[in-house]
Coordinates of C-alpha atoms in Angstrom, one line a residue:
M1 CA 18.0 -1.2 14.3
A2 CA 21.1 0.8 14.9
E3 CA 22.3 -0.3 18.2
P4 CA 25.2 -2.6 18.8
R5 CA 24.3 -6.3 17.7
A6 CA 27.3 -8.4 18.5
A7 CA 29.3 -8.8 21.7
A8 CA 32.9 -10.3 22.4
V9 CA 32.4 -12.3 25.6
G10 CA 35.0 -13.5 27.5
P11 CA 36.0 -16.5 29.7
G12 CA 34.3 -16.6 33.3
R13 CA 32.0 -13.6 34.1
A14 CA 28.4 -13.8 35.0
Q15 CA 26.4 -12.7 31.0
S16 CA 25.0 -8.7 28.3
A17 CA 23.6 -7.2 25.4
G18 CA 22.9 -4.5 23.2
G19 CA 19.6 -3.0 22.7
A20 CA 16.2 -4.5 21.5
D21 CA 14.9 -2.4 18.5
G22 CA 11.4 -1.1 18.4
A23 CA 9.1 -2.1 21.0
G24 CA 5.1 -2.0 21.4
A25 CA 2.7 -3.9 19.4
G26 CA 0.5 -2.4 16.6
P27 CA -3.2 -1.6 16.8
L28 CA -5.3 -3.9 19.2
L29 CA -7.6 -5.9 17.2
P30 CA -10.5 -6.6 19.5
Q31 CA -10.8 -10.1 20.5
E32 CA -14.4 -10.8 18.9
E33 CA -13.1 -9.8 15.7
N34 CA -10.3 -12.4 15.4
G35 CA -12.7 -15.3 15.3
V36 CA -10.5 -17.5 17.8
D37 CA -12.7 -17.6 20.9
G38 CA -12.8 -20.8 22.5
R39 CA -9.8 -22.0 20.6
A40 CA -6.6 -23.3 22.2
I41 CA -4.0 -21.5 20.4
R42 CA -0.9 -23.9 19.9
V43 CA 2.6 -22.1 19.6
G44 CA 5.6 -24.1 18.2
T45 CA 9.1 -23.3 19.1
R46 CA 12.5 -25.0 19.4
R47 CA 13.7 -26.7 22.6
S48 CA 16.7 -24.3 23.6
Q49 CA 16.7 -22.0 26.5
L50 CA 16.3 -18.9 24.5
A51 CA 14.1 -20.2 22.2
R52 CA 12.1 -20.8 24.8
I53 CA 12.4 -17.5 26.4
Q54 CA 11.7 -15.5 23.0
T55 CA 8.6 -17.6 22.4
D56 CA 7.4 -17.1 26.3
S57 CA 8.0 -13.4 25.4
V58 CA 5.4 -13.5 22.3
V59 CA 3.0 -15.5 24.2
T60 CA 3.0 -13.0 26.9
M61 CA 2.2 -10.2 24.6
L62 CA -0.8 -12.4 23.3
R63 CA -1.8 -13.3 26.6
E64 CA -2.0 -9.4 27.5
L65 CA -4.0 -8.7 24.4
Y66 CA -6.1 -11.6 24.4
P67 CA -6.7 -12.8 28.0
D68 CA -9.3 -15.1 27.3
L69 CA -7.7 -17.3 25.0
H70 CA -5.5 -20.4 25.8
F71 CA -2.1 -20.6 24.7
E72 CA -0.2 -23.7 24.7
I73 CA 3.6 -24.2 23.7
V74 CA 4.7 -26.8 21.5
A75 CA 8.5 -27.5 21.7
M76 CA 10.4 -29.6 19.3
S77 CA 14.1 -30.3 18.0
T78 CA 15.3 -28.9 14.6
T79 CA 18.1 -30.1 12.1
G80 CA 20.3 -27.1 13.9
D81 CA 19.9 -28.2 17.2
K82 CA 20.7 -31.9 16.2
I83 CA 24.0 -31.1 14.5
L84 CA 26.4 -29.5 16.5
D85 CA 30.0 -30.6 15.3
T86 CA 29.9 -28.8 11.8
A87 CA 29.6 -25.0 11.3
L88 CA 26.2 -23.9 10.0
S89 CA 27.8 -22.8 6.8
K90 CA 29.1 -26.1 5.9
I91 CA 25.5 -28.1 6.4
G92 CA 23.9 -26.7 3.4
E93 CA 20.2 -26.7 4.5
K94 CA 18.4 -23.8 4.2
S95 CA 16.1 -24.3 6.7
L96 CA 18.1 -25.9 9.6
F97 CA 16.0 -24.3 12.3
T98 CA 12.4 -23.8 10.8
K99 CA 11.8 -27.1 8.4
E100 CA 10.6 -29.1 11.3
L101 CA 8.3 -26.3 12.9
E102 CA 7.0 -25.6 9.3
N103 CA 6.1 -29.1 8.9
A104 CA 4.0 -29.2 12.2
L105 CA 2.3 -25.8 11.0
E106 CA 1.7 -27.5 7.7
R107 CA 0.3 -30.4 9.2
N108 CA -2.0 -28.2 11.5
E109 CA -0.3 -29.3 14.7
V110 CA 0.7 -26.0 15.8
D111 CA -1.3 -22.6 14.8
L112 CA 1.9 -20.1 15.0
V113 CA 5.3 -20.9 15.1
V114 CA 8.3 -18.1 16.7
H115 CA 11.7 -18.2 14.9
S116 CA 14.3 -15.9 14.9
L117 CA 13.6 -14.1 12.0
K118 CA 17.5 -14.4 10.8
D119 CA 16.8 -18.1 10.6
L120 CA 14.0 -17.6 7.9
P121 CA 15.0 -17.8 4.2
T122 CA 14.0 -14.8 2.2
S123 CA 11.5 -17.1 0.3
L124 CA 9.3 -18.9 2.6
P125 CA 7.7 -22.4 1.5
P126 CA 4.2 -21.9 -0.4
G127 CA 1.4 -21.5 1.9
F128 CA 3.4 -19.7 4.8
T129 CA 3.8 -16.0 6.0
I130 CA 5.5 -14.2 8.8
G131 CA 2.3 -12.7 10.3
A132 CA 4.2 -10.6 12.8
V133 CA 8.0 -9.2 13.3
C134 CA 8.9 -8.3 16.9
N135 CA 12.0 -8.0 18.7
V136 CA 15.1 -9.4 19.7
I137 CA 18.1 -12.4 19.2
G138 CA 21.1 -13.9 17.0
T139 CA 24.4 -16.5 16.4
S140 CA 27.7 -16.9 15.4
S141 CA 28.6 -16.9 11.5
L142 CA 31.1 -16.3 8.5
R143 CA 29.9 -12.7 8.2
R144 CA 31.4 -11.7 11.7
A145 CA 34.2 -13.5 11.5
A146 CA 35.1 -11.9 7.9
Q147 CA 34.6 -8.4 9.1
L148 CA 36.8 -9.3 12.1
K149 CA 39.3 -10.6 10.2
K150 CA 39.4 -7.8 8.3
K151 CA 39.7 -5.3 11.2
F152 CA 42.0 -7.7 13.3
P153 CA 44.1 -9.8 11.0
H154 CA 46.2 -10.9 13.8
L155 CA 43.6 -12.9 15.7
E156 CA 42.7 -16.3 14.6
F157 CA 38.7 -17.6 14.2
R158 CA 37.6 -20.7 14.8
D159 CA 33.9 -22.1 14.5
I160 CA 32.1 -22.9 17.6
R161 CA 28.6 -24.7 17.9
G162 CA 25.9 -24.9 20.3
N163 CA 23.1 -22.9 21.9
L164 CA 24.4 -19.9 24.4
N165 CA 24.5 -22.2 27.2
T166 CA 26.8 -24.8 25.5
R167 CA 29.1 -22.0 23.9
L168 CA 29.7 -20.0 27.0
K169 CA 30.5 -23.4 28.8
K170 CA 33.2 -24.2 26.1
L171 CA 34.7 -21.1 26.5
D172 CA 34.8 -21.3 30.2
E173 CA 35.9 -25.0 30.6
K174 CA 38.2 -25.5 27.4
E175 CA 41.1 -23.3 26.5
D176 CA 40.5 -23.4 23.0
F177 CA 39.0 -20.0 22.8
S178 CA 40.3 -16.7 24.4
A179 CA 36.8 -15.0 23.4
I180 CA 33.6 -15.8 21.5
I181 CA 31.5 -13.4 19.5
L182 CA 27.8 -13.8 20.3
A183 CA 24.6 -11.6 19.5
A184 CA 24.2 -9.1 22.3
A185 CA 20.4 -9.4 22.2
G186 CA 20.4 -13.2 23.0
L187 CA 22.4 -12.6 25.9
K188 CA 20.1 -10.1 27.0
R189 CA 17.1 -12.1 26.7
M190 CA 18.8 -14.4 28.7
G191 CA 19.4 -11.9 31.3
W192 CA 23.3 -12.4 31.1
E193 CA 24.6 -8.9 30.4
N194 CA 27.5 -9.4 32.6
R195 CA 29.0 -11.8 30.3
I196 CA 29.8 -9.0 27.8
G197 CA 33.3 -8.0 27.7
Q198 CA 33.2 -5.7 24.6
L199 CA 29.8 -4.4 22.4
L200 CA 30.7 -4.2 18.9
G201 CA 28.9 -1.5 17.0
P202 CA 28.3 -1.2 13.2
E203 CA 31.6 0.6 12.6
D204 CA 33.2 -2.9 13.7
C205 CA 30.7 -5.5 12.7
L206 CA 27.6 -5.3 10.6
Y207 CA 24.8 -7.6 11.4
A208 CA 23.2 -10.2 10.1
V209 CA 19.6 -9.7 7.9
G210 CA 16.9 -9.9 10.3
Q211 CA 19.2 -10.1 13.4
G212 CA 17.6 -9.3 16.8
A213 CA 13.8 -9.7 15.1
L214 CA 11.4 -12.3 16.2
A215 CA 9.2 -14.0 13.4
V216 CA 5.8 -15.3 14.1
E217 CA 5.2 -17.7 11.4
V218 CA 1.6 -18.8 10.4
R219 CA -0.2 -20.5 7.7
A220 CA -1.1 -17.6 5.2
K221 CA -4.6 -18.6 4.6
D222 CA -5.3 -18.8 8.3
Q223 CA -7.1 -15.2 8.7
E224 CA -8.1 -15.9 12.2
I225 CA -4.7 -16.3 13.5
L226 CA -2.9 -14.0 10.9
N227 CA -5.4 -10.9 12.6
M228 CA -4.5 -12.2 15.8
V229 CA -0.6 -12.2 15.7
S230 CA -0.9 -8.8 13.5
A231 CA -1.0 -6.8 16.4
L232 CA 2.5 -8.1 17.6
H233 CA 3.9 -5.9 14.3
D234 CA 6.7 -3.2 15.3
A235 CA 6.2 -0.9 12.4
D236 CA 9.9 0.2 12.3
T237 CA 11.2 -3.2 13.0
V238 CA 9.2 -4.5 10.1
L239 CA 10.3 -2.0 7.5
C240 CA 14.1 -2.3 8.4
C241 CA 13.7 -6.2 8.1
I242 CA 11.8 -5.8 4.7
A243 CA 14.8 -3.8 3.4
E244 CA 17.4 -6.2 4.8
R245 CA 15.4 -9.4 3.5
A246 CA 14.8 -8.0 0.1
F247 CA 18.5 -7.1 0.2
M248 CA 19.9 -10.6 0.8
K249 CA 17.2 -12.0 -1.7
R250 CA 18.7 -10.0 -4.3
L251 CA 22.3 -11.0 -3.6
E252 CA 21.0 -14.5 -3.6
G253 CA 23.0 -14.6 -0.3
G254 CA 22.7 -16.9 2.6
C255 CA 24.4 -18.5 5.6
S256 CA 27.3 -19.6 3.5
V257 CA 28.5 -16.2 2.3
P258 CA 29.2 -13.2 4.4
V259 CA 26.4 -10.8 3.9
A260 CA 25.8 -7.9 6.5
V261 CA 23.9 -4.9 7.0
N262 CA 22.8 -1.9 9.2
T263 CA 19.6 -0.4 9.1
L264 CA 18.2 2.9 10.7
L265 CA 14.9 4.4 10.7
K266 CA 15.1 8.1 11.7
D267 CA 12.8 11.4 10.8
G268 CA 11.1 9.0 8.3
Q269 CA 13.9 8.1 6.3
L270 CA 15.0 4.5 6.4
Y271 CA 18.7 4.1 5.8
L272 CA 20.2 0.9 5.0
T273 CA 24.0 -0.1 4.7
G274 CA 24.8 -3.3 3.2
A275 CA 28.3 -5.4 2.7
V276 CA 29.8 -8.2 1.2
Y277 CA 32.9 -9.8 2.1
S278 CA 35.7 -12.7 1.0
L279 CA 35.9 -15.1 3.4
D280 CA 39.3 -14.0 5.2
G281 CA 37.8 -10.2 5.1
S282 CA 40.5 -8.9 2.4
D283 CA 38.0 -7.8 0.0
S284 CA 34.8 -6.2 0.3
L285 CA 32.3 -4.0 -0.9
K286 CA 29.9 -1.6 1.4
E287 CA 27.6 0.9 0.5
T288 CA 24.7 3.1 2.3
M289 CA 21.4 4.4 0.7
Q290 CA 18.1 6.0 2.1
T291 CA 14.8 6.5 1.2
G292 CA 11.5 8.2 2.7
V293 CA 8.8 5.7 4.5
S294 CA 6.6 8.2 5.8
Y295 CA 3.1 7.3 4.4
P296 CA -0.4 7.6 6.0
H297 CA -1.7 4.1 6.8
Q298 CA -4.9 3.5 4.4
N299 CA -7.6 1.1 5.2
E300 CA -8.3 -0.7 2.1
D301 CA -10.5 -3.9 1.9
G302 CA -9.5 -6.5 -0.7
P303 CA -7.4 -9.0 -1.8
N304 CA -4.2 -6.4 -1.5
D305 CA -4.7 -6.6 2.4
D306 CA -2.2 -9.6 2.5
V307 CA 0.3 -8.8 0.1
Q308 CA 3.5 -10.1 1.3
H309 CA 7.1 -8.3 1.0
V310 CA 10.0 -11.1 1.0
G311 CA 7.8 -13.3 3.2
I312 CA 6.1 -10.8 5.5
T313 CA 2.1 -9.8 5.8
A314 CA 2.0 -6.7 7.7
K315 CA -1.3 -5.3 7.6
N316 CA -1.1 -2.9 10.3
V317 CA 2.1 -1.2 8.3
P318 CA 1.1 1.1 5.1
G319 CA 2.0 -0.9 2.0
Q320 CA 3.7 2.1 0.3
A321 CA 6.1 2.4 3.3
Q322 CA 6.5 -1.4 2.8
E323 CA 7.1 -1.3 -1.3
A324 CA 9.8 1.7 -0.6
A325 CA 11.8 -0.6 2.0
E326 CA 11.7 -3.4 -0.3
N327 CA 12.7 -1.3 -3.2
L328 CA 15.6 0.3 -1.3
G329 CA 16.9 -3.2 -0.3
V330 CA 16.7 -4.2 -4.0
E331 CA 18.3 -1.2 -5.2
L332 CA 21.1 -1.4 -2.7
A333 CA 22.0 -4.8 -3.7
S334 CA 21.8 -4.2 -7.1
L335 CA 24.3 -1.4 -6.8
L336 CA 26.5 -3.6 -4.9
L337 CA 26.3 -6.3 -7.7
S338 CA 27.4 -3.7 -10.4
K339 CA 30.3 -3.0 -8.4
G340 CA 31.4 -6.8 -8.6
A341 CA 29.8 -8.3 -5.2
K342 CA 28.4 -11.3 -7.4
H343 CA 32.2 -12.4 -8.1
I344 CA 33.1 -12.0 -4.2
L345 CA 30.2 -13.9 -2.9
S346 CA 30.9 -16.6 -5.8
V347 CA 34.2 -17.2 -4.6
A348 CA 33.5 -17.0 -1.0
R349 CA 30.7 -19.7 -1.9
Q350 CA 33.0 -22.1 -3.7
L351 CA 36.1 -21.9 -0.9
N352 CA 33.5 -22.5 1.8
D353 CA 32.1 -25.5 0.2
A354 CA 35.7 -26.5 -0.5
H355 CA 36.9 -26.5 3.2

């Protein structure tokens, strides 16, 4: 997960992106072993165009793996889709884009839900788990503004809300903005690569925890669905996201404070860079740590099969590697906290709440 994750988009060009990380599903589980023969599998999603494109990509992969199953997409609006005149960091709701979908999952109205992983809190509601992590998307945030204010103090930053279509329309039709910063992966999903004026790499702008990854959320006790979606796991992306989510959870961060990461898995080593920023970018802490994640996969029967790591159940990824990734995130966060990260985040949270 080391490719550029943000793009600066100027007005009036056709539409771009920075790369999807990791591709390829985990080991295919034979359909007869999943116990879902004859069922119509209902897949929950948000109504936005990007959400539908992402959900369609997950359903396409599932149909290729399980051609005899029928998949039905159930679209719905979420709180975050309905409140468009307020910055996400001001709303104060942790599940802006997930609550309605999780309610439907709890009521058995859908069997699985496709989210942008960055929209899911690091602690999921009881009874739910992330059964698959695959790739690609993103949104705008305090995190980007804080980093770019530090690097480009002469620029003025303003909030902009709405889905990709809405934000690009605001850029093209109004004179309020000279450019907007969007997730490159989301633009790529939409096929709008020619809208990108400049890609921002990690040296310019670290990304959000889970940025670019797709999460398939399921009921933790629904073994049939959990077994089915586990074939979608991308092992590298799983380990990167576990480290990032553990980092965020230890910091007790969220959308109301600027916390950013960059993760790279290379030659069996997982590298995690994490940073915290004041709202204006003038105060910051940034460190990098690494750990080895090359462990053989062991087939173990029993309750340990379904151990969650920061909300993720990854049966096809070695448990020791997942533990190492989670410990890496915790240790990096602890290092930043020892250097004063808690104060920076507390001040940022107080200022954001006061504005």
